Amino acid sequence: MNLTRRTLMALGAAVLVPAAPAAFAQAYPTKAIRVVVPFPPGGGTDIIAREVTQKVASSTGWTFVIDNKPGAGGNLGVDNAAKSPADGYTIVLGQTSNLAINPTLYSKLPYNPQTDLAPIGLVASAPLVIVVPVSSPFKTLGDLVAAAKAKPGQVNFASPGNGTVAHLTGEQFQKAAGIGFQHVPYKGANQALNDVIGGQVQLYVSSVPSVLQQIRTGKLRPLAVTSDKRVDDLPQVPTVGESGYKGFDAITWFGFLAPAKTPKDIVTRLNAEFNKALQQPDLVKKLGEEGADPMTSTPEQFAQRIRTDLALWGKTVKDIGLKLD
């Protein structure tokens, strides 16, 4: 029997669910939990936050309220959550960009992801995809590279914002291919999507969940995915590595965090419920349809992932020579 990567991760979730004390289970929560999404509605982060919390709400009766707080590459929303009361009633869905990239990218980041936040658990990962409008003359990644070499700096690419994984992945690809694009940063996915579909920008680098529907409806043409393996939801789309750039691998991950000093039993309870939800076939299917792979972890494993990727992406930022203030 052939098992997909998504199926294996979903099956593995069963061993990661910690038990919560029965007495505490009855005491928390007593009111709605605010979920800060540090990007606008409609993007990949927003979709994942809503799908996962809705599943937990349906199984527990808890109430979650999504609070979109976009700006500064996710910094404003994460900072808002980090400075909220550490009582379990504010959490944030962070991702690679605002937890592992921005600390190096910004010289005056208002929060420290390792000391100001308490990791709850990873919930999903997603590869990125390079897309162009369906009207674009670029049919393959090779076409795109040839155009960029013929007219250096005249091919533009959009990303959801400066310092996002999509932005840095685009920079990494330019370095690998020996070409130069003109970067056009947006404040989230929606306007970027509208402009690339309308042809105002020539290509877009984004997480698969943000653009999967537009690919399926024929509005966007995918040229390559940035993961080291093909994506289940886009099986005909080659990887960047298959397109001539061996070893290229870039994904983004998503995870919930609470303000630092949130009681450990609350963090444990939240982790248990998120992991439990991520075992459910309907949520696995729903996330898969959006182009995301379910992930689970303990809070400690999530903290280690942040530490590891801070070093990894920090090196990329320094290699590129990028700095934002």
mmCIF file of C-alpha atoms in Angstrom:
data_model
loop_
_atom_site.group_PDB
_atom_site.id
_atom_site.type_symbol
_atom_site.label_atom_id
_atom_site.label_comp_id
_atom_site.label_asym_id
_atom_site.label_seq_id
_atom_site.Cartn_x
_atom_site.Cartn_y
_atom_site.Cartn_z
ATOM 1 C CA MET A 1 0.000 0.000 0.000
ATOM 2 C CA ASN A 2 1.346 3.424 -0.964
ATOM 3 C CA LEU A 3 0.991 6.056 1.743
ATOM 4 C CA THR A 4 1.348 9.754 0.959
ATOM 5 C CA ARG A 5 3.456 12.035 3.124
ATOM 6 C CA ARG A 6 0.251 13.637 4.401
ATOM 7 C CA THR A 7 -1.226 10.283 5.422
ATOM 8 C CA LEU A 8 1.923 9.279 7.282
ATOM 9 C CA MET A 9 1.966 12.539 9.241
ATOM 10 C CA ALA A 10 -1.702 12.175 10.105
ATOM 11 C CA LEU A 11 -1.189 8.625 11.363
ATOM 12 C CA GLY A 12 1.809 9.731 13.382
ATOM 13 C CA ALA A 13 -0.276 12.288 15.249
ATOM 14 C CA ALA A 14 -1.752 9.612 17.497
ATOM 15 C CA VAL A 15 1.429 9.207 19.513
ATOM 16 C CA LEU A 16 1.833 12.915 20.194
ATOM 17 C CA VAL A 17 -1.330 13.694 22.135
ATOM 18 C CA PRO A 18 -0.551 14.315 25.804
ATOM 19 C CA ALA A 19 -3.166 13.607 28.415
ATOM 20 C CA ALA A 20 -4.706 16.521 30.284
ATOM 21 C CA PRO A 21 -5.807 16.326 33.906
ATOM 22 C CA ALA A 22 -9.540 15.662 34.140
ATOM 23 C CA ALA A 23 -10.122 18.392 36.704
ATOM 24 C CA PHE A 24 -8.408 21.000 34.577
ATOM 25 C CA ALA A 25 -10.361 19.888 31.537
ATOM 26 C CA GLN A 26 -13.521 21.144 33.191
ATOM 27 C CA ALA A 27 -12.021 24.478 34.270
ATOM 28 C CA TYR A 28 -10.663 25.787 30.970
ATOM 29 C CA PRO A 29 -11.781 27.631 28.934
ATOM 30 C CA THR A 30 -14.626 29.638 30.393
ATOM 31 C CA LYS A 31 -14.814 32.203 27.572
ATOM 32 C CA ALA A 32 -13.864 32.683 23.929
ATOM 33 C CA ILE A 33 -10.240 32.220 22.872
ATOM 34 C CA ARG A 34 -8.913 34.966 20.613
ATOM 35 C CA VAL A 35 -6.828 33.652 17.725
ATOM 36 C CA VAL A 36 -4.535 36.289 16.260
ATOM 37 C CA VAL A 37 -3.792 35.751 12.558
ATOM 38 C CA PRO A 38 -0.948 38.097 11.599
ATOM 39 C CA PHE A 39 -2.007 38.287 7.938
ATOM 40 C CA PRO A 40 -5.164 39.434 6.109
ATOM 41 C CA PRO A 41 -8.184 37.148 5.618
ATOM 42 C CA GLY A 42 -8.032 34.722 2.723
ATOM 43 C CA GLY A 43 -4.325 33.861 2.796
ATOM 44 C CA GLY A 44 -2.790 30.519 3.700
ATOM 45 C CA THR A 45 -2.276 31.380 7.381
ATOM 46 C CA ASP A 46 -5.867 32.551 7.753
ATOM 47 C CA ILE A 47 -7.265 29.433 6.036
ATOM 48 C CA ILE A 48 -5.303 27.064 8.280
ATOM 49 C CA ALA A 49 -6.207 28.958 11.466
ATOM 50 C CA ARG A 50 -9.912 28.804 10.658
ATOM 51 C CA GLU A 51 -9.959 25.142 9.596
ATOM 52 C CA VAL A 52 -8.077 23.889 12.656
ATOM 53 C CA THR A 53 -9.890 25.979 15.256
ATOM 54 C CA GLN A 54 -13.288 25.161 13.753
ATOM 55 C CA LYS A 55 -12.525 21.463 14.130
ATOM 56 C CA VAL A 56 -11.506 21.897 17.763
ATOM 57 C CA ALA A 57 -14.598 24.012 18.399
ATOM 58 C CA SER A 58 -16.888 21.342 16.944
ATOM 59 C CA SER A 59 -15.418 18.607 19.124
ATOM 60 C CA THR A 60 -15.072 20.554 22.396
ATOM 61 C CA GLY A 61 -17.753 23.244 22.277
ATOM 62 C CA TRP A 62 -15.084 25.899 22.747
ATOM 63 C CA THR A 63 -15.414 29.286 21.043
ATOM 64 C CA PHE A 64 -12.594 30.749 18.960
ATOM 65 C CA VAL A 65 -12.627 34.272 17.555
ATOM 66 C CA ILE A 66 -10.305 34.974 14.636
ATOM 67 C CA ASP A 67 -8.599 38.371 14.871
ATOM 68 C CA ASN A 68 -6.706 39.315 11.691
ATOM 69 C CA LYS A 69 -3.890 41.755 12.473
ATOM 70 C CA PRO A 70 -1.717 42.103 9.353
ATOM 71 C CA GLY A 71 1.312 44.294 8.888
ATOM 72 C CA ALA A 72 5.126 44.338 8.849
ATOM 73 C CA GLY A 73 5.483 40.777 7.580
ATOM 74 C CA GLY A 74 3.382 39.404 10.424
ATOM 75 C CA ASN A 75 5.276 41.295 13.136
ATOM 76 C CA LEU A 76 2.332 43.417 14.278
ATOM 77 C CA GLY A 77 0.053 40.470 14.951
ATOM 78 C CA VAL A 78 2.681 38.335 16.656
ATOM 79 C CA ASP A 79 3.748 41.265 18.828
ATOM 80 C CA ASN A 80 0.112 41.921 19.763
ATOM 81 C CA ALA A 81 -0.260 38.329 20.931
ATOM 82 C CA ALA A 82 3.072 38.300 22.758
ATOM 83 C CA LYS A 83 2.031 41.372 24.764
ATOM 84 C CA SER A 84 -1.440 40.021 25.612
ATOM 85 C CA PRO A 85 -2.306 38.600 29.043
ATOM 86 C CA ALA A 86 -0.776 35.158 29.564
ATOM 87 C CA ASP A 87 -4.074 33.590 30.609
ATOM 88 C CA GLY A 88 -4.758 31.176 27.736
ATOM 89 C CA TYR A 89 -7.339 33.398 26.055
ATOM 90 C CA THR A 90 -5.053 34.766 23.342
ATOM 91 C CA ILE A 91 -3.075 32.581 20.957
ATOM 92 C CA VAL A 92 -1.443 33.318 17.612
ATOM 93 C CA LEU A 93 -0.846 31.248 14.504
ATOM 94 C CA GLY A 94 2.781 31.983 13.756
ATOM 95 C CA GLN A 95 4.749 30.719 10.793
ATOM 96 C CA THR A 96 8.293 30.432 9.529
ATOM 97 C CA SER A 97 8.525 34.060 8.414
ATOM 98 C CA ASN A 98 7.586 35.799 11.649
ATOM 99 C CA LEU A 99 9.253 33.284 13.982
ATOM 100 C CA ALA A 100 12.400 32.161 12.148
ATOM 101 C CA ILE A 101 13.132 34.852 9.530
ATOM 102 C CA ASN A 102 12.101 38.220 10.947
ATOM 103 C CA PRO A 103 14.418 38.094 13.997
ATOM 104 C CA THR A 104 17.379 38.342 11.598
ATOM 105 C CA LEU A 105 15.657 40.486 8.989
ATOM 106 C CA TYR A 106 14.554 43.285 11.320
ATOM 107 C CA SER A 107 17.130 45.014 13.532
ATOM 108 C CA LYS A 108 14.433 46.215 15.949
ATOM 109 C CA LEU A 109 11.915 43.395 16.153
ATOM 110 C CA PRO A 110 9.424 44.207 18.960
ATOM 111 C CA TYR A 111 9.330 40.613 20.235
ATOM 112 C CA ASN A 112 11.684 37.688 20.719
ATOM 113 C CA PRO A 113 10.075 34.457 19.472
ATOM 114 C CA GLN A 114 12.105 32.377 21.922
ATOM 115 C CA THR A 115 11.456 34.358 25.098
ATOM 116 C CA ASP A 116 8.180 36.253 24.546
ATOM 117 C CA LEU A 117 6.067 33.338 23.298
ATOM 118 C CA ALA A 118 5.193 29.861 24.527
ATOM 119 C CA PRO A 119 5.015 27.316 21.676
ATOM 120 C CA ILE A 120 1.847 25.207 21.762
ATOM 121 C CA GLY A 121 2.383 23.022 18.723
ATOM 122 C CA LEU A 122 2.924 22.807 14.990
ATOM 123 C CA VAL A 123 -0.238 22.254 12.958
ATOM 124 C CA ALA A 124 0.705 22.266 9.261
ATOM 125 C CA SER A 125 3.366 22.747 6.647
ATOM 126 C CA ALA A 126 3.112 23.785 3.030
ATOM 127 C CA PRO A 127 5.462 23.910 0.080
ATOM 128 C CA LEU A 128 5.616 27.023 -2.042
ATOM 129 C CA VAL A 129 4.840 27.285 -5.711
ATOM 130 C CA ILE A 130 5.998 29.623 -8.479
ATOM 131 C CA VAL A 131 2.986 30.708 -10.549
ATOM 132 C CA VAL A 132 2.294 32.997 -13.490
ATOM 133 C CA PRO A 133 -0.960 34.301 -15.025
ATOM 134 C CA VAL A 134 -2.592 31.828 -17.385
ATOM 135 C CA SER A 135 -1.994 34.396 -20.165
ATOM 136 C CA SER A 136 1.758 34.448 -19.490
ATOM 137 C CA PRO A 137 4.179 33.408 -22.250
ATOM 138 C CA PHE A 138 6.144 31.433 -19.620
ATOM 139 C CA LYS A 139 5.153 27.770 -19.872
ATOM 140 C CA THR A 140 8.023 26.318 -17.844
ATOM 141 C CA LEU A 141 10.555 27.421 -15.279
ATOM 142 C CA GLY A 142 13.134 27.311 -18.068
ATOM 143 C CA ASP A 143 11.131 29.902 -20.026
ATOM 144 C CA LEU A 144 11.119 32.175 -17.010
ATOM 145 C CA VAL A 145 14.862 31.850 -16.446
ATOM 146 C CA ALA A 146 15.603 32.515 -20.108
ATOM 147 C CA ALA A 147 13.509 35.709 -20.033
ATOM 148 C CA ALA A 148 15.213 36.909 -16.842
ATOM 149 C CA LYS A 149 18.645 36.312 -18.358
ATOM 150 C CA ALA A 150 17.697 38.120 -21.548
ATOM 151 C CA LYS A 151 16.382 41.157 -19.660
ATOM 152 C CA PRO A 152 18.061 41.374 -16.221
ATOM 153 C CA GLY A 153 15.904 43.081 -13.603
ATOM 154 C CA GLN A 154 12.930 43.497 -15.922
ATOM 155 C CA VAL A 155 10.975 40.421 -14.839
ATOM 156 C CA ASN A 156 9.091 41.193 -11.642
ATOM 157 C CA PHE A 157 7.881 38.810 -8.965
ATOM 158 C CA ALA A 158 5.325 39.380 -6.253
ATOM 159 C CA SER A 159 5.347 37.993 -2.718
ATOM 160 C CA PRO A 160 2.950 38.410 0.235
ATOM 161 C CA GLY A 161 5.477 40.735 1.869
ATOM 162 C CA ASN A 162 9.105 41.587 2.579
ATOM 163 C CA GLY A 163 10.864 38.886 4.551
ATOM 164 C CA THR A 164 8.189 36.236 4.099
ATOM 165 C CA VAL A 165 9.250 32.705 3.216
ATOM 166 C CA ALA A 166 7.892 33.383 -0.275
ATOM 167 C CA HIS A 167 10.130 36.436 -0.634
ATOM 168 C CA LEU A 168 13.277 34.665 0.563
ATOM 169 C CA THR A 169 12.485 31.588 -1.501
ATOM 170 C CA GLY A 170 12.279 33.842 -4.548
ATOM 171 C CA GLU A 171 15.645 35.331 -3.607
ATOM 172 C CA GLN A 172 17.142 31.861 -3.116
ATOM 173 C CA PHE A 173 15.910 30.792 -6.539
ATOM 174 C CA GLN A 174 17.402 33.847 -8.226
ATOM 175 C CA LYS A 175 20.742 33.032 -6.634
ATOM 176 C CA ALA A 176 20.522 29.380 -7.696
ATOM 177 C CA ALA A 177 19.616 30.307 -11.265
ATOM 178 C CA GLY A 178 22.046 33.213 -11.564
ATOM 179 C CA ILE A 179 19.305 35.701 -12.461
ATOM 180 C CA GLY A 180 17.738 38.842 -11.060
ATOM 181 C CA PHE A 181 14.044 39.670 -10.648
ATOM 182 C CA GLN A 182 12.448 42.897 -9.480
ATOM 183 C CA HIS A 183 10.714 42.133 -6.172
ATOM 184 C CA VAL A 184 7.227 43.589 -5.628
ATOM 185 C CA PRO A 185 6.170 43.084 -1.979
ATOM 186 C CA TYR A 186 2.500 43.165 -0.970
ATOM 187 C CA LYS A 187 0.788 43.361 2.409
ATOM 188 C CA GLY A 188 -0.732 39.895 2.226
ATOM 189 C CA ALA A 189 -1.911 37.422 -0.371
ATOM 190 C CA ASN A 190 -5.186 38.825 -1.704
ATOM 191 C CA GLN A 191 -3.981 41.935 -3.550
ATOM 192 C CA ALA A 192 -0.933 40.090 -4.828
ATOM 193 C CA LEU A 193 -3.182 37.368 -6.211
ATOM 194 C CA ASN A 194 -5.450 39.878 -7.932
ATOM 195 C CA ASP A 195 -2.503 41.630 -9.547
ATOM 196 C CA VAL A 196 -0.786 38.505 -10.801
ATOM 197 C CA ILE A 197 -4.050 37.120 -12.190
ATOM 198 C CA GLY A 198 -4.657 40.486 -13.878
ATOM 199 C CA GLY A 199 -1.151 40.543 -15.319
ATOM 200 C CA GLN A 200 0.093 43.593 -13.379
ATOM 201 C CA VAL A 201 2.983 41.443 -12.112
ATOM 202 C CA GLN A 202 4.605 38.622 -14.038
ATOM 203 C CA LEU A 203 4.981 35.915 -11.439
ATOM 204 C CA TYR A 204 4.124 35.151 -7.847
ATOM 205 C CA VAL A 205 5.803 33.010 -5.208
ATOM 206 C CA SER A 206 3.402 31.839 -2.496
ATOM 207 C CA SER A 207 2.449 28.926 -0.292
ATOM 208 C CA VAL A 208 0.318 26.333 -2.061
ATOM 209 C CA PRO A 209 -2.789 26.946 0.141
ATOM 210 C CA SER A 210 -2.936 30.585 -0.947
ATOM 211 C CA VAL A 211 -3.103 29.846 -4.675
ATOM 212 C CA LEU A 212 -4.395 26.288 -5.056
ATOM 213 C CA GLN A 213 -7.957 27.325 -5.875
ATOM 214 C CA GLN A 214 -6.790 29.782 -8.532
ATOM 215 C CA ILE A 215 -4.623 27.064 -10.084
ATOM 216 C CA ARG A 216 -7.545 24.629 -10.112
ATOM 217 C CA THR A 217 -9.848 27.140 -11.769
ATOM 218 C CA GLY A 218 -7.314 27.926 -14.483
ATOM 219 C CA LYS A 219 -6.475 31.478 -13.444
ATOM 220 C CA LEU A 220 -2.854 30.726 -12.622
ATOM 221 C CA ARG A 221 -0.263 28.428 -14.217
ATOM 222 C CA PRO A 222 2.144 26.685 -11.822
ATOM 223 C CA LEU A 223 5.719 26.400 -13.057
ATOM 224 C CA ALA A 224 7.368 24.572 -10.151
ATOM 225 C CA VAL A 225 6.979 23.715 -6.478
ATOM 226 C CA THR A 226 9.816 24.534 -4.100
ATOM 227 C CA SER A 227 9.773 21.375 -1.959
ATOM 228 C CA ASP A 228 12.175 18.500 -2.585
ATOM 229 C CA LYS A 229 9.277 16.243 -3.652
ATOM 230 C CA ARG A 230 6.219 16.813 -5.800
ATOM 231 C CA VAL A 231 3.046 17.940 -4.056
ATOM 232 C CA ASP A 232 0.100 15.530 -3.774
ATOM 233 C CA ASP A 233 -2.329 18.262 -4.825
ATOM 234 C CA LEU A 234 -0.271 19.280 -7.880
ATOM 235 C CA PRO A 235 1.166 15.961 -9.077
ATOM 236 C CA GLN A 236 1.932 17.186 -12.614
ATOM 237 C CA VAL A 237 3.958 20.186 -11.435
ATOM 238 C CA PRO A 238 7.724 19.551 -11.287
ATOM 239 C CA THR A 239 9.915 20.593 -8.393
ATOM 240 C CA VAL A 240 12.527 23.309 -8.761
ATOM 241 C CA GLY A 241 15.089 20.538 -8.311
ATOM 242 C CA GLU A 242 13.629 18.545 -11.194
ATOM 243 C CA SER A 243 13.743 21.689 -13.300
ATOM 244 C CA GLY A 244 17.518 21.834 -13.108
ATOM 245 C CA TYR A 245 18.354 23.170 -9.631
ATOM 246 C CA LYS A 246 19.219 20.090 -7.590
ATOM 247 C CA GLY A 247 18.932 20.279 -3.823
ATOM 248 C CA PHE A 248 16.462 23.172 -3.806
ATOM 249 C CA ASP A 249 13.997 22.723 -0.935
ATOM 250 C CA ALA A 250 11.883 25.375 0.787
ATOM 251 C CA ILE A 251 8.661 25.000 2.770
ATOM 252 C CA THR A 252 6.782 27.051 5.322
ATOM 253 C CA TRP A 253 5.288 25.741 8.552
ATOM 254 C CA PHE A 254 2.533 27.009 10.850
ATOM 255 C CA GLY A 255 2.072 26.622 14.589
ATOM 256 C CA PHE A 256 0.102 28.027 17.502
ATOM 257 C CA LEU A 257 1.785 29.945 20.306
ATOM 258 C CA ALA A 258 0.635 31.713 23.456
ATOM 259 C CA PRO A 259 2.187 34.625 25.348
ATOM 260 C CA ALA A 260 5.169 33.631 27.449
ATOM 261 C CA LYS A 261 4.307 32.609 31.027
ATOM 262 C CA THR A 262 0.971 31.147 29.958
ATOM 263 C CA PRO A 263 0.385 28.350 32.523
ATOM 264 C CA LYS A 264 1.882 25.075 31.370
ATOM 265 C CA ASP A 265 -1.346 23.152 31.979
ATOM 266 C CA ILE A 266 -3.158 25.475 29.569
ATOM 267 C CA VAL A 267 -0.463 25.006 26.926
ATOM 268 C CA THR A 268 -0.682 21.244 27.453
ATOM 269 C CA ARG A 269 -4.467 21.255 27.087
ATOM 270 C CA LEU A 270 -4.384 23.335 23.921
ATOM 271 C CA ASN A 271 -1.681 21.112 22.459
ATOM 272 C CA ALA A 272 -3.755 18.014 23.208
ATOM 273 C CA GLU A 273 -6.874 19.365 21.522
ATOM 274 C CA PHE A 274 -5.049 20.612 18.427
ATOM 275 C CA ASN A 275 -3.213 17.303 18.021
ATOM 276 C CA LYS A 276 -6.447 15.389 18.513
ATOM 277 C CA ALA A 277 -8.183 17.477 15.837
ATOM 278 C CA LEU A 278 -5.322 16.923 13.417
ATOM 279 C CA GLN A 279 -5.868 13.165 13.618
ATOM 280 C CA GLN A 280 -9.411 13.458 12.297
ATOM 281 C CA PRO A 281 -9.753 12.323 8.663
ATOM 282 C CA ASP A 282 -12.099 15.145 7.713
ATOM 283 C CA LEU A 283 -9.646 17.822 8.864
ATOM 284 C CA VAL A 284 -6.723 15.998 7.221
ATOM 285 C CA LYS A 285 -8.747 15.923 3.999
ATOM 286 C CA LYS A 286 -9.814 19.555 4.274
ATOM 287 C CA LEU A 287 -6.273 20.805 4.879
ATOM 288 C CA GLY A 288 -5.065 18.610 2.047
ATOM 289 C CA GLU A 289 -7.592 20.153 -0.302
ATOM 290 C CA GLU A 290 -6.110 23.529 0.604
ATOM 291 C CA GLY A 291 -2.577 22.317 -0.185
ATOM 292 C CA ALA A 292 -1.365 21.952 3.418
ATOM 293 C CA ASP A 293 0.140 18.925 5.153
ATOM 294 C CA PRO A 294 -1.034 18.376 8.750
ATOM 295 C CA MET A 295 1.726 18.389 11.356
ATOM 296 C CA THR A 296 1.723 17.657 15.054
ATOM 297 C CA SER A 297 4.323 18.176 17.755
ATOM 298 C CA THR A 298 4.852 18.658 21.437
ATOM 299 C CA PRO A 299 5.528 22.228 22.605
ATOM 300 C CA GLU A 300 9.174 21.235 23.081
ATOM 301 C CA GLN A 301 9.477 19.921 19.532
ATOM 302 C CA PHE A 302 7.995 23.142 18.179
ATOM 303 C CA ALA A 303 10.469 25.193 20.227
ATOM 304 C CA GLN A 304 13.324 23.153 18.757
ATOM 305 C CA ARG A 305 12.009 23.714 15.220
ATOM 306 C CA ILE A 306 12.051 27.471 15.833
ATOM 307 C CA ARG A 307 15.656 27.296 17.086
ATOM 308 C CA THR A 308 16.777 25.220 14.113
ATOM 309 C CA ASP A 309 15.101 27.409 11.503
ATOM 310 C CA LEU A 310 16.288 30.634 13.116
ATOM 311 C CA ALA A 311 19.815 29.485 12.275
ATOM 312 C CA LEU A 312 18.872 28.202 8.811
ATOM 313 C CA TRP A 313 16.917 31.229 7.564
ATOM 314 C CA GLY A 314 19.161 33.647 9.435
ATOM 315 C CA LYS A 315 22.034 32.472 7.258
ATOM 316 C CA THR A 316 19.906 32.993 4.129
ATOM 317 C CA VAL A 317 19.040 36.554 5.151
ATOM 318 C CA LYS A 318 22.720 37.339 5.797
ATOM 319 C CA ASP A 319 23.843 35.695 2.542
ATOM 320 C CA ILE A 320 21.360 37.806 0.582
ATOM 321 C CA GLY A 321 22.374 40.922 2.521
ATOM 322 C CA LEU A 322 18.769 41.801 3.283
ATOM 323 C CA LYS A 323 17.804 44.085 6.167
ATOM 324 C CA LEU A 324 14.490 45.776 7.002
ATOM 325 C CA ASP A 325 13.799 48.351 9.715
#
